[in-house]
PDB file of C-alpha atoms in Angstrom:
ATOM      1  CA  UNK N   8      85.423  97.150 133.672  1.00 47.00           C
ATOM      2  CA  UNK N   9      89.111  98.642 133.751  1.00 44.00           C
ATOM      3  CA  UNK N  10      88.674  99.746 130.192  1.00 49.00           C
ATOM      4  CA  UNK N  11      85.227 100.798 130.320  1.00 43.00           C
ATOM      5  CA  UNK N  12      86.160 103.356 132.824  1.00 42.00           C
ATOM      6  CA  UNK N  13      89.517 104.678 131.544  1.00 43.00           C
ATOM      7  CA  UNK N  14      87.145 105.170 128.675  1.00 43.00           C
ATOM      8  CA  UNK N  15      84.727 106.996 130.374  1.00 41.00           C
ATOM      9  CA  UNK N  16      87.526 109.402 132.134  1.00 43.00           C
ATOM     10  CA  UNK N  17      89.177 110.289 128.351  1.00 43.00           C
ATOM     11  CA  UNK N  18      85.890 111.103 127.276  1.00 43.00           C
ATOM     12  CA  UNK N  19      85.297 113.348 130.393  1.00 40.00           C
ATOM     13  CA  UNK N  20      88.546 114.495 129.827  1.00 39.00           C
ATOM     14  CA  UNK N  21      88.104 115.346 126.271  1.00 40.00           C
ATOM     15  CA  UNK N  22      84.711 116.897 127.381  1.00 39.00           C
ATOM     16  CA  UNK N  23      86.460 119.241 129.545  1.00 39.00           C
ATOM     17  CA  UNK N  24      88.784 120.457 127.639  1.00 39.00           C
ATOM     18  CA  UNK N  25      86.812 121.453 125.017  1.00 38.00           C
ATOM     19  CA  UNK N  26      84.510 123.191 127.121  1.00 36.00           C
ATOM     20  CA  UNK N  27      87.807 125.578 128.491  1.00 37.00           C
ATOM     21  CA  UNK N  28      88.211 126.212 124.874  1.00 37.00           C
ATOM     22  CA  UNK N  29      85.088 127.627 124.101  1.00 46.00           C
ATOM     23  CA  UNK N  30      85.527 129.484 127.078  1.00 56.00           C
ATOM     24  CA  UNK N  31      88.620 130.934 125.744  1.00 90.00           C
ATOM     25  CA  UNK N  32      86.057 133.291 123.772  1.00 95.00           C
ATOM     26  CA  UNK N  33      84.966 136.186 126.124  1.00 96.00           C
ATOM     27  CA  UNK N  34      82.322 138.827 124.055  1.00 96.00           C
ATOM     28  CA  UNK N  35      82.546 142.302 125.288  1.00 97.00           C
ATOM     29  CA  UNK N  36      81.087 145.983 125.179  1.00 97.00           C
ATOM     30  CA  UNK N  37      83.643 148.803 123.408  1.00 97.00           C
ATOM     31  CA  UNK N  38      83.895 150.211 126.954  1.00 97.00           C
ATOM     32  CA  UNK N  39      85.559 147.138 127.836  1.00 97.00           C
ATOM     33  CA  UNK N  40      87.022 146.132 124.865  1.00 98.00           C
ATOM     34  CA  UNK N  41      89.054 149.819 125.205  1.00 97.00           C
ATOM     35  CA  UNK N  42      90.322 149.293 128.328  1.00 97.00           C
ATOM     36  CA  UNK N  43      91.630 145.819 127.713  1.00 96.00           C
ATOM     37  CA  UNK N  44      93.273 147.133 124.717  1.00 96.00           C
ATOM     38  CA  UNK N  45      95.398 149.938 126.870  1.00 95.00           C
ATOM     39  CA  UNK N  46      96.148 147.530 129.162  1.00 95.00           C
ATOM     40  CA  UNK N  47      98.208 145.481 126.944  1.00 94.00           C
ATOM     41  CA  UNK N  48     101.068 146.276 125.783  1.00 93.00           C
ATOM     42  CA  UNK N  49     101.361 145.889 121.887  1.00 92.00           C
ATOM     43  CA  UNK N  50      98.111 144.247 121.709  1.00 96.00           C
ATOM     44  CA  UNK N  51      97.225 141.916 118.893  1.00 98.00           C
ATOM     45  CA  UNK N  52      94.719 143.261 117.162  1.00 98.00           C
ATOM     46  CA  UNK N  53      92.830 141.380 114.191  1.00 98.00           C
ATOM     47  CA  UNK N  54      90.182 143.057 112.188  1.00 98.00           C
ATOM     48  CA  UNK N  55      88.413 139.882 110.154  1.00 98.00           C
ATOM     49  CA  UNK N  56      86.671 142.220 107.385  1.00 96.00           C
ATOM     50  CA  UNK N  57      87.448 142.850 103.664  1.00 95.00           C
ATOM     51  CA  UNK N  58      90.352 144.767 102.591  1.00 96.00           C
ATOM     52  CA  UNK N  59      88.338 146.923 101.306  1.00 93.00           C
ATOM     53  CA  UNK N  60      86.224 147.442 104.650  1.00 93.00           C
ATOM     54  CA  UNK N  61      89.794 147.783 105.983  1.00 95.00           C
ATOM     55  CA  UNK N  62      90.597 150.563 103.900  1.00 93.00           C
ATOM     56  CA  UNK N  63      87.635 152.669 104.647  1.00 89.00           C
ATOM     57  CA  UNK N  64      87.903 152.455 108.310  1.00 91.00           C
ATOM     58  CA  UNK N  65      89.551 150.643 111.047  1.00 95.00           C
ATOM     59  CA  UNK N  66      90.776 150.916 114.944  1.00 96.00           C
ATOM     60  CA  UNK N  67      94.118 152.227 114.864  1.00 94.00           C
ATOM     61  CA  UNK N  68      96.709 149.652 114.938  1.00 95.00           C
ATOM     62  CA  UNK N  69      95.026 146.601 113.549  1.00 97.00           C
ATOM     63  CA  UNK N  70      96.090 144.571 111.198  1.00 97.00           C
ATOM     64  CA  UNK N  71      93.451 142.735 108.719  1.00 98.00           C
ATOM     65  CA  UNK N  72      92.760 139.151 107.959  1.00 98.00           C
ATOM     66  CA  UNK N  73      89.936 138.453 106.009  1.00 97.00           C
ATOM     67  CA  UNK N  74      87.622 135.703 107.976  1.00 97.00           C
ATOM     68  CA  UNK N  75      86.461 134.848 104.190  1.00 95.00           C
ATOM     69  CA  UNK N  76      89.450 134.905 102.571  1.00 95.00           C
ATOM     70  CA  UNK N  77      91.844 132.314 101.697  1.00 95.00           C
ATOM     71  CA  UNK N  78      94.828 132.291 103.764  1.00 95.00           C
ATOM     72  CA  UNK N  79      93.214 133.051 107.136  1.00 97.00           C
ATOM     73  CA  UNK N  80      94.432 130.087 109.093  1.00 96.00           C
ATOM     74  CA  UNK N  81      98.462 130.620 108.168  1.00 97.00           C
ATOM     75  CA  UNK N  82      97.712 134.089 108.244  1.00 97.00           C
ATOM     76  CA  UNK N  83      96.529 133.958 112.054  1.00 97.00           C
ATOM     77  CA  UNK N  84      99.027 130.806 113.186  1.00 96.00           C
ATOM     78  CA  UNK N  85     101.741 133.939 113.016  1.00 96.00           C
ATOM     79  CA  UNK N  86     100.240 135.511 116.519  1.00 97.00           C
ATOM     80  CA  UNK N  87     101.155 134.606 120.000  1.00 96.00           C
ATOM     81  CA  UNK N  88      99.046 132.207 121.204  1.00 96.00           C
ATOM     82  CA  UNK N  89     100.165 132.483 124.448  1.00 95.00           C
ATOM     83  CA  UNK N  90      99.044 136.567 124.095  1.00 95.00           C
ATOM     84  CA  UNK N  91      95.215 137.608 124.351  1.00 96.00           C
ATOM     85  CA  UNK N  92      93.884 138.374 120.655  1.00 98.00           C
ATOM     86  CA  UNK N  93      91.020 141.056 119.980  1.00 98.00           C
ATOM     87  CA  UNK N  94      88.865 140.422 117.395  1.00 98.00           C
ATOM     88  CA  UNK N  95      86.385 142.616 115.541  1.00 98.00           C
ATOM     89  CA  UNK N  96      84.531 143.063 112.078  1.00 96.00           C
ATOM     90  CA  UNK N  97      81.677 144.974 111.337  1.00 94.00           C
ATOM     91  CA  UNK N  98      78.706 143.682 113.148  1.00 93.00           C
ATOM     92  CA  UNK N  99      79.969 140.787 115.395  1.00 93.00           C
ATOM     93  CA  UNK N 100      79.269 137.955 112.827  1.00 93.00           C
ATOM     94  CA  UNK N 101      82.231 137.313 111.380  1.00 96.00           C
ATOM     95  CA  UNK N 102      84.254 138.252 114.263  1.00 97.00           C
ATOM     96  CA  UNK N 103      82.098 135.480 116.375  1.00 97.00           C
ATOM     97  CA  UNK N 104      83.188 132.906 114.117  1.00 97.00           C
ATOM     98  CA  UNK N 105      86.931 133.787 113.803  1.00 97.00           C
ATOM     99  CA  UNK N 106      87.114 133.935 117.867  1.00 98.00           C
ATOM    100  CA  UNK N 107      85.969 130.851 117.587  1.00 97.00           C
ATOM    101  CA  UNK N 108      88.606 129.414 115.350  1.00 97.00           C
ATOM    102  CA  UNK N 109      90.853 131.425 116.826  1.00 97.00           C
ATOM    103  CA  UNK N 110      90.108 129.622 120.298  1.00 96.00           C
ATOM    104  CA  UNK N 111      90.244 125.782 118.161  1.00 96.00           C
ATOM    105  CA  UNK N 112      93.517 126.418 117.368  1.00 96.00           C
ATOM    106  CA  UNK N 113      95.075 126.986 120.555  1.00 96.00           C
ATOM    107  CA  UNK N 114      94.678 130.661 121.252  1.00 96.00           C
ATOM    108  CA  UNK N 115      94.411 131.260 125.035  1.00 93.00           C
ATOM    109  CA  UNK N 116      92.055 134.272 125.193  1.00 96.00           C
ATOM    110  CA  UNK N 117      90.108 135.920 122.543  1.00 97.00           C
ATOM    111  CA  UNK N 118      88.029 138.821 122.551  1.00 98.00           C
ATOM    112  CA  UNK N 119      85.541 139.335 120.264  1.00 98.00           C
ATOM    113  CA  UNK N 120      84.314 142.829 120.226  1.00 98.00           C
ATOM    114  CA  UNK N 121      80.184 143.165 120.500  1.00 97.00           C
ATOM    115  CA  UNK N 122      78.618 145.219 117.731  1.00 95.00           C
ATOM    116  CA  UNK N 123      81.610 145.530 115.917  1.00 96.00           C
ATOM    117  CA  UNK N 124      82.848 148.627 114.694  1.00 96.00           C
ATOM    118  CA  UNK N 125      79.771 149.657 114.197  1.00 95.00           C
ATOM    119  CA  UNK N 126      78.713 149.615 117.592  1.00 95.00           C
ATOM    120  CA  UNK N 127      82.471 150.702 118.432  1.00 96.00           C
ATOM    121  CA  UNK N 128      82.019 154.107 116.188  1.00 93.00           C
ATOM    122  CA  UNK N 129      78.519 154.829 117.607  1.00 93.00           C
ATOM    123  CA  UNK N 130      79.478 154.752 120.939  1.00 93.00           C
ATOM    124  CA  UNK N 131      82.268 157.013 120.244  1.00 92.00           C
ATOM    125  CA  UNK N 132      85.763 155.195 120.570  1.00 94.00           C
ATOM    126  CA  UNK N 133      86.359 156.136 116.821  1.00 89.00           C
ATOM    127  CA  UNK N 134      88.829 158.730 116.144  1.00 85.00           C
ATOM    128  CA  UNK N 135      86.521 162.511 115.442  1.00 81.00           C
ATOM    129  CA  UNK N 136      86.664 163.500 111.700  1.00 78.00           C
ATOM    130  CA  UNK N 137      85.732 166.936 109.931  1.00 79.00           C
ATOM    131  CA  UNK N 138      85.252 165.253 106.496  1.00 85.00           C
ATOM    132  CA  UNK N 139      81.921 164.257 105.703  1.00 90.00           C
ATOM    133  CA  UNK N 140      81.165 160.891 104.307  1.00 89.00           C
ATOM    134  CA  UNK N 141      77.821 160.591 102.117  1.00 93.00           C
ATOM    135  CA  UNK N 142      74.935 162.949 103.074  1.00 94.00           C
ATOM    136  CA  UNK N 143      75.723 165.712 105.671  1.00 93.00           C
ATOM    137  CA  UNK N 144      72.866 166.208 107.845  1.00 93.00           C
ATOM    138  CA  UNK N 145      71.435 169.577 106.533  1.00 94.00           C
ATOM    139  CA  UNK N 146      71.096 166.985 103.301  1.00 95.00           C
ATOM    140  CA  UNK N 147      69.471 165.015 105.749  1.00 96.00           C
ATOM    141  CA  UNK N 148      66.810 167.027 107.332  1.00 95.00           C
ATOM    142  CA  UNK N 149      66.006 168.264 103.812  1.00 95.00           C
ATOM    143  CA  UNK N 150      64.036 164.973 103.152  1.00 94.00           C
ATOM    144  CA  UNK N 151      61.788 165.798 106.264  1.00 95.00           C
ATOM    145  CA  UNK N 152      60.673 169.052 104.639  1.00 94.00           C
ATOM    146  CA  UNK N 153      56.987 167.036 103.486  1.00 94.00           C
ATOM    147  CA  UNK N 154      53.384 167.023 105.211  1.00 93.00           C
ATOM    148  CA  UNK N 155      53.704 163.252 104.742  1.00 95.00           C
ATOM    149  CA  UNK N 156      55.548 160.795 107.064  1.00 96.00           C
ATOM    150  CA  UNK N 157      59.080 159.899 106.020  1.00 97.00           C
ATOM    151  CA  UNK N 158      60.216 156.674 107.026  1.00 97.00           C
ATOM    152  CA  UNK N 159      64.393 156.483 106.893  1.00 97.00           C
ATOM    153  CA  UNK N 160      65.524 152.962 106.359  1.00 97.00           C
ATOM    154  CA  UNK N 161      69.388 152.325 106.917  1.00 97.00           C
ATOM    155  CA  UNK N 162      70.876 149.258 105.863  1.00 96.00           C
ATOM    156  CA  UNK N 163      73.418 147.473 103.906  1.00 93.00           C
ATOM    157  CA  UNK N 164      74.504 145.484 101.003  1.00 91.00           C
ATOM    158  CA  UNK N 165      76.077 143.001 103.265  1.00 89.00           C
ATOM    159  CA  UNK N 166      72.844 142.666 105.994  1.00 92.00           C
ATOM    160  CA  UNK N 167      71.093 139.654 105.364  1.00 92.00           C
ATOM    161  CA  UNK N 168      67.971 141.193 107.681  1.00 95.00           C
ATOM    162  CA  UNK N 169      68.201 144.119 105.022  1.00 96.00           C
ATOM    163  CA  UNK N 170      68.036 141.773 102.379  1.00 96.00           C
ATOM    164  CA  UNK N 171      65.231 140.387 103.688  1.00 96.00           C
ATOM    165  CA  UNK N 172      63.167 143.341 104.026  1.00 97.00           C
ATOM    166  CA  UNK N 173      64.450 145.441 100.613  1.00 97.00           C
ATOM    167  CA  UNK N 174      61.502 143.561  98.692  1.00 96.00           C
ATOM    168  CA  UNK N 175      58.608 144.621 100.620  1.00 96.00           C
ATOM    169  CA  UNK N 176      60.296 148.138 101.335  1.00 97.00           C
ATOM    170  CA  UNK N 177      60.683 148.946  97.584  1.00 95.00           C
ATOM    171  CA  UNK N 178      56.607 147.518  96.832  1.00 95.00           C
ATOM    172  CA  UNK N 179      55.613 150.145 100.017  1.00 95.00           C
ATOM    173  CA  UNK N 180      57.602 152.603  98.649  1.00 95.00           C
ATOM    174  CA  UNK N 181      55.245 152.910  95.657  1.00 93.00           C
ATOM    175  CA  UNK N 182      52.197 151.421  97.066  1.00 93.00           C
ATOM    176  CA  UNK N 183      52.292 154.295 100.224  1.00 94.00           C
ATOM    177  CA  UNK N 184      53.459 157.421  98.010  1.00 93.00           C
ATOM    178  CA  UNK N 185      50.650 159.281  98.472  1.00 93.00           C
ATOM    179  CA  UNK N 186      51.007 158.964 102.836  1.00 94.00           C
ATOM    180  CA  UNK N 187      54.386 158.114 103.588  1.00 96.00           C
ATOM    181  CA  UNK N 188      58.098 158.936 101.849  1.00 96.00           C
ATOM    182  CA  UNK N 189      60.002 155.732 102.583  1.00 97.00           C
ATOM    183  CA  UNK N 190      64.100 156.851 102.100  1.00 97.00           C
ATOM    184  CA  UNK N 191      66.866 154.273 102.252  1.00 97.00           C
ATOM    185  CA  UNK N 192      70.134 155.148 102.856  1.00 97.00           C
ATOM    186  CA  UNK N 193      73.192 152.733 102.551  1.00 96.00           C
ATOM    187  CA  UNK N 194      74.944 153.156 106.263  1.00 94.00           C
ATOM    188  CA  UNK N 195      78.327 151.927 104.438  1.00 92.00           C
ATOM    189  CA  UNK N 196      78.179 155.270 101.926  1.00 93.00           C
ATOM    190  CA  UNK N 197      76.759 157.930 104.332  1.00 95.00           C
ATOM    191  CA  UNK N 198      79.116 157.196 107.775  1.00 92.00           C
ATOM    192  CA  UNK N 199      78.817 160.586 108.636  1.00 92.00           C
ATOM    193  CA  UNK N 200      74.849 160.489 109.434  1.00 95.00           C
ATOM    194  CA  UNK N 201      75.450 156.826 110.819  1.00 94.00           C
ATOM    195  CA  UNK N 202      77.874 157.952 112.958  1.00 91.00           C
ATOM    196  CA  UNK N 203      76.054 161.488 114.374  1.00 93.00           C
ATOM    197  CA  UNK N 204      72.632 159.470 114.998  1.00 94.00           C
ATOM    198  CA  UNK N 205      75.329 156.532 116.542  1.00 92.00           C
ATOM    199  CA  UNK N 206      73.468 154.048 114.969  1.00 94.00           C
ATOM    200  CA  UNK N 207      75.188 150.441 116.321  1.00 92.00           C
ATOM    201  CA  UNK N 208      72.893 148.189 114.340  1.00 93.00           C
ATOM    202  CA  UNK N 209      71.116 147.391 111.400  1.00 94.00           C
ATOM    203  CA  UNK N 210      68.724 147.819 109.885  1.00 96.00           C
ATOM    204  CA  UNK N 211      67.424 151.213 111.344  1.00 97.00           C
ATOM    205  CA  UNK N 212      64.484 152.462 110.897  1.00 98.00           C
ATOM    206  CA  UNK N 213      63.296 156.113 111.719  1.00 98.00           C
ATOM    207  CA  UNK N 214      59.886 157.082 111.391  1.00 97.00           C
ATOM    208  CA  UNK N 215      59.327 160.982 111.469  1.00 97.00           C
ATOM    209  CA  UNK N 216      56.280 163.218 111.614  1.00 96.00           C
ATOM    210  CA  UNK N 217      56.676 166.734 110.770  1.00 95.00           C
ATOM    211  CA  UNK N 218      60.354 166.374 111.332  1.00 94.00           C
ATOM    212  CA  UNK N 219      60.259 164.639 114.564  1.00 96.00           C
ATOM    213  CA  UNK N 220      60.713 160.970 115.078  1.00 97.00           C
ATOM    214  CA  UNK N 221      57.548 159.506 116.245  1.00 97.00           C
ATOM    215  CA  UNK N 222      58.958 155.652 116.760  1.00 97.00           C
ATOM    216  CA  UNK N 223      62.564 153.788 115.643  1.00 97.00           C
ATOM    217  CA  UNK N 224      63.151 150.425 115.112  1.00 97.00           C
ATOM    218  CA  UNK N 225      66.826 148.251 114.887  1.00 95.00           C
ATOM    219  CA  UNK N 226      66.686 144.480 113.293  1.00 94.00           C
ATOM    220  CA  UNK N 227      64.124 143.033 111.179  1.00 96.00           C
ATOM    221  CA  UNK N 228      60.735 144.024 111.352  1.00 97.00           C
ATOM    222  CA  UNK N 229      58.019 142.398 109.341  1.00 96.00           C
ATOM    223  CA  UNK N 230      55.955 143.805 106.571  1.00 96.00           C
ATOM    224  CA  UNK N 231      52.692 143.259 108.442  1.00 96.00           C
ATOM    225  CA  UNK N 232      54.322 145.238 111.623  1.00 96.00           C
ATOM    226  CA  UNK N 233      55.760 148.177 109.698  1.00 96.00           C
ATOM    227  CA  UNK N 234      52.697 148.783 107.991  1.00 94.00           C
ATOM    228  CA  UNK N 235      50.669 149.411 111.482  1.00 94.00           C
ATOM    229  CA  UNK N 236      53.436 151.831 112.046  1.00 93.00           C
ATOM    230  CA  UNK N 237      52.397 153.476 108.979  1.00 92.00           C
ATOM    231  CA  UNK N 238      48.558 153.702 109.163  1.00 83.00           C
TER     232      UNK N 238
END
């Protein structure tokens, strides 16, 4: 009986401690996520994404680990884990998983930054810029110039709900020529546009009637629901 409850205490134990270390992962909002990072000094900062993501953009400061590369483990094990980490890619799905990791091996307090740096940029932590990334939006409101509707799509190569919805988008596209001009624009190759209509997720839709957006959509839609948008 002795035995059977010692047993029954380690596994509560064990229970317990595992729970504190999921709880070692706190997602929060950029406004939040700022402040936390000016509070500390020399925060660690860990941006998950591609190098080449990286390159193209990233908050000031951090230093990049790919979640999907190879040496992310050893790469990581070089932080204080005694120190909060803040943790970010470009949606919030890679990042979730490396807090998570992050928090397995030992980390006391990760934060994983909601919406990424997508969310980050449209809500306007990201430093201003003059140069213009992919389509400036006099390029922009150019395509509106029609008597028909013009549905924007924004995605990515990366988005698996883009993915998804690319198949039906591109049979529309020629099937609803003659009522609606269906546009899709990669988000990752015109920032600029992303950025000035602070689009924080994807896929974005924008459905306009003589140049005025008549309804918007973020996340997958179905092809049976976009099409009663369209009739």
């Amino acid at each position: 009986m002795k035995n059977f409850f010692a047993t029954i205490c380690c596994a509560f134990l064990l229970l317990s401690c595992k729970g504190q270390t999921a709880g070692g992962v706190e997602k929060i909002a950029p406004a939040q996520f700022s402040q936390k990072l000016k509070s500390e000094n020399a925060p660690q900062l860990l941006d998950v994404r591609t190098p080449g993501e990286y390159a193209g953009e990233h908050i000031d400061n951090a230093i990049n680990v790919n979640w999907n590369g190879p040496n992310f483990e050893t790469e990581v094990a070089k932080l204080d884990k005694s120190k909060p980490v803040f943790v970010y890619c470009k949606i919030g799905g890679r990042s979730s998983q490396a807090a998570a990791k992050l928090s397995q091996m030992g980390f006391s307090k990760v934060y994983d930054l909601e919406g990424g740096i997508l969310k980050w940029t449209a809500e306007g932590y990201a430093p201003k810029t003059d140069r213009i990334i992919g389509m400036c939006s006099q390029e922009y409101n150019e395509l509106l110039n029609t008597d028909k509707l013009v549905l924007v799509d924004f995605y990515a190569k990366w988005c698996a709900p883009c993915k998804k919805m690319a198949p039906y988008l591109e049979k529309m596209t020629d099937e609803m020529k003659d009522k609606v001009t269906i546009v899709r624009l990669d988000a990752d190759e015109h920032k600029t546009l992303v950025e000035e209509m602070k689009i924080a997720e994807l896929p974005a839709l924008f459905l306009y009637k003589d140049k005025k957006i008549i309804w918007q959509h973020k996340g997958f839609i179905s092809e049976a629901e976009l099409k009663q948008q369209l009739q």
